């Protein structure tokens, strides 16, 4: 029992501080890893858990200019400690988000959708297939995707393959790829409720959903009749799942690893390097934020693109189970169970 609920005094509001009433905060795998001491960031103890969430500004210090009472804010970086009802934070630790998006979308915005968008745009230039009129209109407003227009005329469209496709990042990848005309091949573990999961991912916009076992089967050839082999693979599992996924990557394709849920290393056949020249990269959202701390334009552009997708109904919050803060133990336990397709969200 590393965790307990405690009543603390809210600290005095400094000139550059913001008093925030937290509204909702999810439990993510990285939060659990931080508690277990297996993550790259370790907070000095005692610490408040939670790296993600949304709150409402109650009051601001005299030097705070960008925020006012009533604004919604999310953490600008990991380690804020969002599993609390109220907090006083320096202004630079918070990012303003529009309050006209659903609260669960805002609460789950700063980690998974940002990770998905960065991985889809920073490693390979993915070309969309023939766009719909809706996508044409969508690209008109968003510089993030405008470069893709160049490819439209001649290209059948690129595809992405990802494992743990039912994770928060996986669901965001499916939706952002769909909005930008890129096909997705989604790998999930076999499970008792597989048909329901497949149906849910297809409803989000998944082009193909396959189990890890299917990756080895000849039927994969049928998928590649209608969908080009992927140029980008996204891996948050490791072990056998990754090796199998890599077999389907195009020559000179890139595999990006952003997690290791199987707790096993990434094994790559030598032939994949020599004969197909595949690239292996890593991604950590926290590092991206550090690298772009002085580049507010990039951060604002990313948040803007995601909020526009949310407003258009093209990006929804992952499947969520809402839990009052006092039931945090049940929520923590539920978030560590295998085959969970619902994210635990603490209501504060």
XYZ file of C-alpha atoms in Angstrom:
348
model
C 0.000 0.000 0.000
C 2.201 2.778 -1.308
C -0.844 4.975 -1.699
C -3.169 6.811 0.600
C -5.664 9.643 0.411
C -4.633 12.650 2.503
C -6.053 16.103 3.263
C -3.454 18.840 2.770
C -3.545 22.619 3.134
C -3.633 24.405 -0.229
C -0.396 26.472 -0.381
C -0.477 30.283 -0.521
C -0.866 31.736 -4.021
C 2.380 33.355 -5.232
C 2.523 36.173 -7.817
C 3.214 33.750 -10.690
C 1.004 30.928 -9.394
C -2.349 29.546 -10.459
C -4.888 27.930 -8.106
C -6.516 25.034 -9.951
C -9.543 22.897 -9.108
C -8.846 19.527 -10.764
C -11.807 18.073 -12.674
C -10.629 14.672 -13.962
C -7.368 12.716 -14.268
C -6.673 9.324 -15.875
C -4.513 6.450 -14.638
C -1.925 5.677 -17.351
C 0.680 2.860 -17.473
C 3.476 5.437 -16.973
C 1.807 6.612 -13.727
C 1.919 3.042 -12.405
C 5.569 2.666 -13.530
C 6.465 5.861 -11.643
C 4.858 4.501 -8.471
C 6.743 1.196 -8.947
C 9.996 3.099 -9.420
C 10.604 1.662 -12.907
C 10.111 4.891 -14.903
C 12.720 7.384 -16.106
C 11.207 10.129 -13.929
C 11.036 9.548 -10.187
C 9.424 12.207 -7.998
C 10.959 12.859 -4.574
C 8.655 11.284 -1.952
C 6.101 11.961 -0.612
C 4.608 12.739 -4.043
C 1.199 13.155 -5.641
C 0.572 10.640 -8.456
C -0.769 11.365 -11.936
C 0.849 13.007 -14.966
C -2.267 13.931 -16.906
C -5.640 15.555 -16.302
C -7.678 18.734 -16.660
C -8.523 21.411 -14.132
C -10.350 24.718 -13.911
C -8.543 27.899 -12.849
C -9.996 29.338 -9.610
C -7.638 32.299 -9.119
C -4.350 33.623 -10.444
C -1.397 35.546 -8.967
C -0.840 39.211 -9.846
C 1.840 38.461 -12.474
C -0.153 35.801 -14.344
C -1.326 37.182 -17.688
C -2.143 34.189 -19.924
C -4.729 32.556 -17.619
C -7.865 33.780 -15.839
C -10.467 32.199 -13.520
C -12.761 29.816 -15.425
C -10.048 28.752 -17.934
C -9.328 25.053 -18.378
C -5.720 23.890 -18.013
C -3.726 20.683 -18.505
C -0.136 19.878 -17.424
C 2.581 21.334 -19.669
C 4.876 18.461 -18.637
C 5.012 15.149 -16.768
C 5.259 15.012 -12.976
C 2.577 17.594 -12.074
C 0.715 15.227 -9.708
C -2.848 15.417 -11.010
C -4.536 12.962 -8.616
C -5.749 15.692 -6.251
C -8.793 17.913 -5.875
C -6.888 21.236 -5.854
C -3.394 22.493 -6.435
C -1.333 25.662 -6.709
C 1.098 25.521 -9.622
C 3.505 27.962 -11.300
C 1.918 29.332 -14.501
C 4.579 27.777 -16.764
C 3.587 24.276 -15.609
C 0.136 24.649 -17.200
C -1.250 24.839 -20.734
C -4.590 26.465 -21.481
C -7.068 24.304 -23.417
C -10.488 25.263 -24.806
C -13.353 24.556 -22.398
C -15.750 23.726 -25.266
C -14.338 20.202 -25.686
C -15.658 17.262 -23.592
C -14.030 17.020 -20.151
C -12.802 13.435 -20.757
C -11.127 14.535 -24.016
C -9.346 17.355 -22.175
C -8.360 15.040 -19.293
C -6.719 12.561 -21.693
C -5.229 15.112 -24.128
C -1.678 15.788 -22.976
C -0.150 12.283 -23.236
C -1.750 9.792 -25.646
C -3.114 11.963 -28.502
C 0.089 14.078 -28.462
C 2.213 10.906 -28.613
C 0.093 9.553 -31.483
C 0.272 12.786 -33.494
C 4.037 13.160 -33.035
C 4.780 9.550 -34.025
C 2.585 9.828 -37.125
C 4.261 13.043 -38.284
C 7.875 13.118 -37.019
C 9.426 9.918 -38.390
C 8.023 9.305 -41.877
C 6.167 11.578 -44.306
C 3.042 9.494 -44.731
C 1.025 10.080 -47.864
C -2.760 9.916 -47.744
C -4.805 7.907 -50.189
C -7.397 9.610 -52.393
C -8.984 12.116 -50.008
C -12.665 12.576 -49.378
C -14.190 16.043 -49.754
C -14.272 16.195 -45.957
C -10.505 15.630 -45.721
C -9.863 18.268 -48.407
C -11.798 20.739 -46.288
C -9.963 19.538 -43.141
C -6.502 20.039 -44.650
C -7.446 23.555 -45.670
C -7.254 24.751 -42.055
C -4.427 22.678 -40.621
C -0.822 23.394 -41.603
C 0.253 20.182 -39.812
C -1.264 18.128 -42.632
C -1.049 20.522 -45.596
C 2.225 19.001 -46.872
C 0.285 15.798 -47.506
C -1.718 17.426 -50.301
C 1.290 17.238 -52.635
C 1.097 13.457 -52.629
C -2.600 13.059 -53.318
C -2.609 12.858 -57.107
C -0.387 9.859 -57.670
C -0.276 7.911 -54.430
C -2.440 4.981 -53.259
C -1.787 6.099 -49.687
C 0.580 4.870 -46.999
C -0.226 2.628 -44.074
C 0.874 2.255 -40.457
C 1.019 -0.955 -38.405
C 0.773 -0.800 -34.596
C 0.526 -3.230 -31.689
C -1.570 -2.703 -28.522
C -3.981 -0.951 -30.872
C -6.666 -0.810 -28.163
C -4.453 1.311 -25.858
C -5.071 5.038 -25.454
C -2.295 5.864 -27.940
C -3.531 3.107 -30.292
C -7.064 4.520 -30.380
C -5.708 8.026 -31.066
C -3.420 6.708 -33.866
C -6.425 5.050 -35.568
C -8.471 8.266 -35.500
C -5.711 10.732 -36.475
C -4.560 8.422 -39.315
C -8.155 8.105 -40.562
C -8.588 11.909 -40.510
C -5.403 12.295 -42.564
C -6.162 9.554 -45.107
C -3.564 7.030 -43.867
C -4.587 3.361 -43.459
C -3.989 1.448 -40.212
C -3.237 -2.225 -39.535
C -3.978 -2.782 -35.872
C -2.573 -5.660 -33.831
C -4.268 -6.769 -30.587
C -3.848 -9.762 -28.294
C -6.380 -12.557 -28.687
C -8.991 -12.379 -25.898
C -12.467 -13.654 -24.965
C -14.262 -10.501 -26.208
C -12.268 -10.162 -29.445
C -15.280 -9.599 -31.791
C -16.516 -6.672 -29.650
C -13.026 -5.134 -29.561
C -12.625 -5.473 -33.352
C -16.023 -3.825 -33.829
C -15.064 -0.930 -31.536
C -11.745 -0.286 -33.321
C -13.379 -0.486 -36.762
C -15.990 2.036 -35.568
C -13.101 4.378 -34.645
C -11.746 4.065 -38.203
C -9.395 1.031 -38.115
C -8.899 -0.421 -41.617
C -7.681 -3.837 -40.400
C -7.600 -5.463 -36.953
C -5.512 -8.633 -36.535
C -4.337 -10.706 -33.582
C -0.653 -11.298 -32.853
C -1.073 -14.907 -34.054
C -2.478 -13.733 -37.404
C 0.706 -11.741 -38.099
C 2.406 -15.071 -38.867
C -0.339 -16.405 -41.124
C -0.475 -16.348 -44.948
C -3.816 -14.459 -44.744
C -1.771 -11.300 -44.137
C -1.151 -11.342 -47.899
C -4.878 -10.621 -48.432
C -4.569 -7.415 -46.407
C -1.706 -6.228 -48.599
C -3.808 -6.644 -51.759
C -5.838 -3.576 -50.753
C -3.429 -1.840 -48.371
C 0.218 -1.063 -49.114
C 2.843 -2.543 -46.765
C 3.411 -0.142 -43.871
C 6.220 2.421 -43.912
C 5.812 3.026 -40.197
C 5.414 0.560 -37.311
C 4.535 1.727 -33.789
C 5.577 -0.580 -30.974
C 4.715 -0.411 -27.283
C 4.919 -4.132 -26.525
C 8.342 -5.631 -27.334
C 9.188 -9.323 -27.576
C 7.692 -11.608 -30.213
C 4.867 -9.208 -31.149
C 7.435 -6.668 -32.337
C 9.540 -9.135 -34.339
C 6.423 -10.373 -36.152
C 5.204 -6.851 -36.855
C 8.606 -5.886 -38.248
C 8.378 -8.627 -40.899
C 5.632 -6.671 -42.656
C 7.454 -3.327 -42.719
C 8.478 -1.936 -46.118
C 12.170 -1.708 -47.021
C 13.672 1.431 -45.430
C 10.599 1.644 -43.164
C 10.805 2.899 -39.581
C 9.741 1.216 -36.382
C 9.210 3.556 -33.431
C 9.202 2.052 -29.934
C 7.391 4.065 -27.259
C 6.667 1.395 -24.627
C 7.546 -2.133 -23.552
C 4.448 -3.712 -22.053
C 5.700 -7.300 -22.530
C 8.847 -6.350 -20.540
C 10.895 -8.151 -23.229
C 13.575 -6.713 -25.532
C 12.988 -5.824 -29.173
C 14.467 -8.652 -31.278
C 15.343 -7.813 -34.878
C 16.512 -10.394 -37.422
C 19.860 -9.381 -38.963
C 18.282 -9.834 -42.424
C 15.806 -7.003 -41.688
C 18.737 -4.633 -41.226
C 20.862 -5.856 -44.136
C 18.331 -6.628 -46.858
C 15.551 -4.208 -45.925
C 17.520 -1.454 -44.163
C 14.776 -0.928 -41.565
C 15.233 1.916 -39.086
C 14.622 1.528 -35.354
C 13.812 4.663 -33.382
C 12.465 5.507 -29.945
C 9.978 8.121 -28.779
C 9.220 9.611 -25.362
C 6.678 12.450 -25.169
C 8.377 13.914 -22.073
C 11.631 14.290 -24.019
C 9.804 15.922 -26.951
C 8.342 18.486 -24.548
C 11.804 19.182 -23.071
C 13.265 19.626 -26.568
C 10.445 22.029 -27.524
C 10.239 23.982 -24.244
C 11.345 27.161 -26.067
C 9.227 26.432 -29.140
C 5.748 27.403 -28.014
C 4.579 27.584 -31.633
C 5.080 23.830 -32.129
C 3.285 23.027 -28.881
C 0.381 25.372 -29.679
C 0.144 23.993 -33.248
C -0.064 20.441 -31.931
C -2.731 21.235 -29.315
C -4.679 23.237 -31.876
C -4.671 20.413 -34.420
C -5.888 17.939 -31.773
C -8.623 20.250 -30.439
C -9.884 20.854 -33.989
C -10.100 17.078 -34.541
C -12.008 16.729 -31.246
C -14.471 19.487 -32.205
C -15.125 17.784 -35.528
C -15.829 14.465 -33.831
C -12.774 12.905 -35.534
C -10.938 12.319 -32.237
C -12.769 11.048 -29.161
C -11.604 10.206 -25.635
C -10.590 6.553 -25.210
C -13.174 4.229 -23.660
C -13.277 5.388 -20.026
C -14.533 4.194 -16.648
C -15.180 7.136 -14.330
C -14.273 6.560 -10.681
C -14.647 8.968 -7.714
C -11.291 9.806 -6.071
C -12.154 7.960 -2.834
C -12.380 4.702 -4.833
C -8.793 5.159 -6.093
C -7.696 1.703 -4.885
C -10.272 -0.073 -7.053
C -9.290 2.162 -9.990
C -5.562 1.379 -9.586
C -6.286 -2.356 -9.400
C -8.569 -2.242 -12.443
C -5.947 -0.345 -14.472
C -3.403 -3.165 -13.914
C -5.672 -6.034 -14.995
C -4.841 -7.714 -18.329
C -7.001 -7.065 -21.442
C -8.480 -3.863 -20.035
C -9.939 -1.806 -22.873
C -11.230 0.983 -20.647
C -9.110 3.737 -19.085
C -9.751 4.485 -15.406
C -10.485 8.198 -14.918
C -10.500 9.703 -11.426
C -13.268 12.290 -11.013
C -12.007 14.993 -8.676
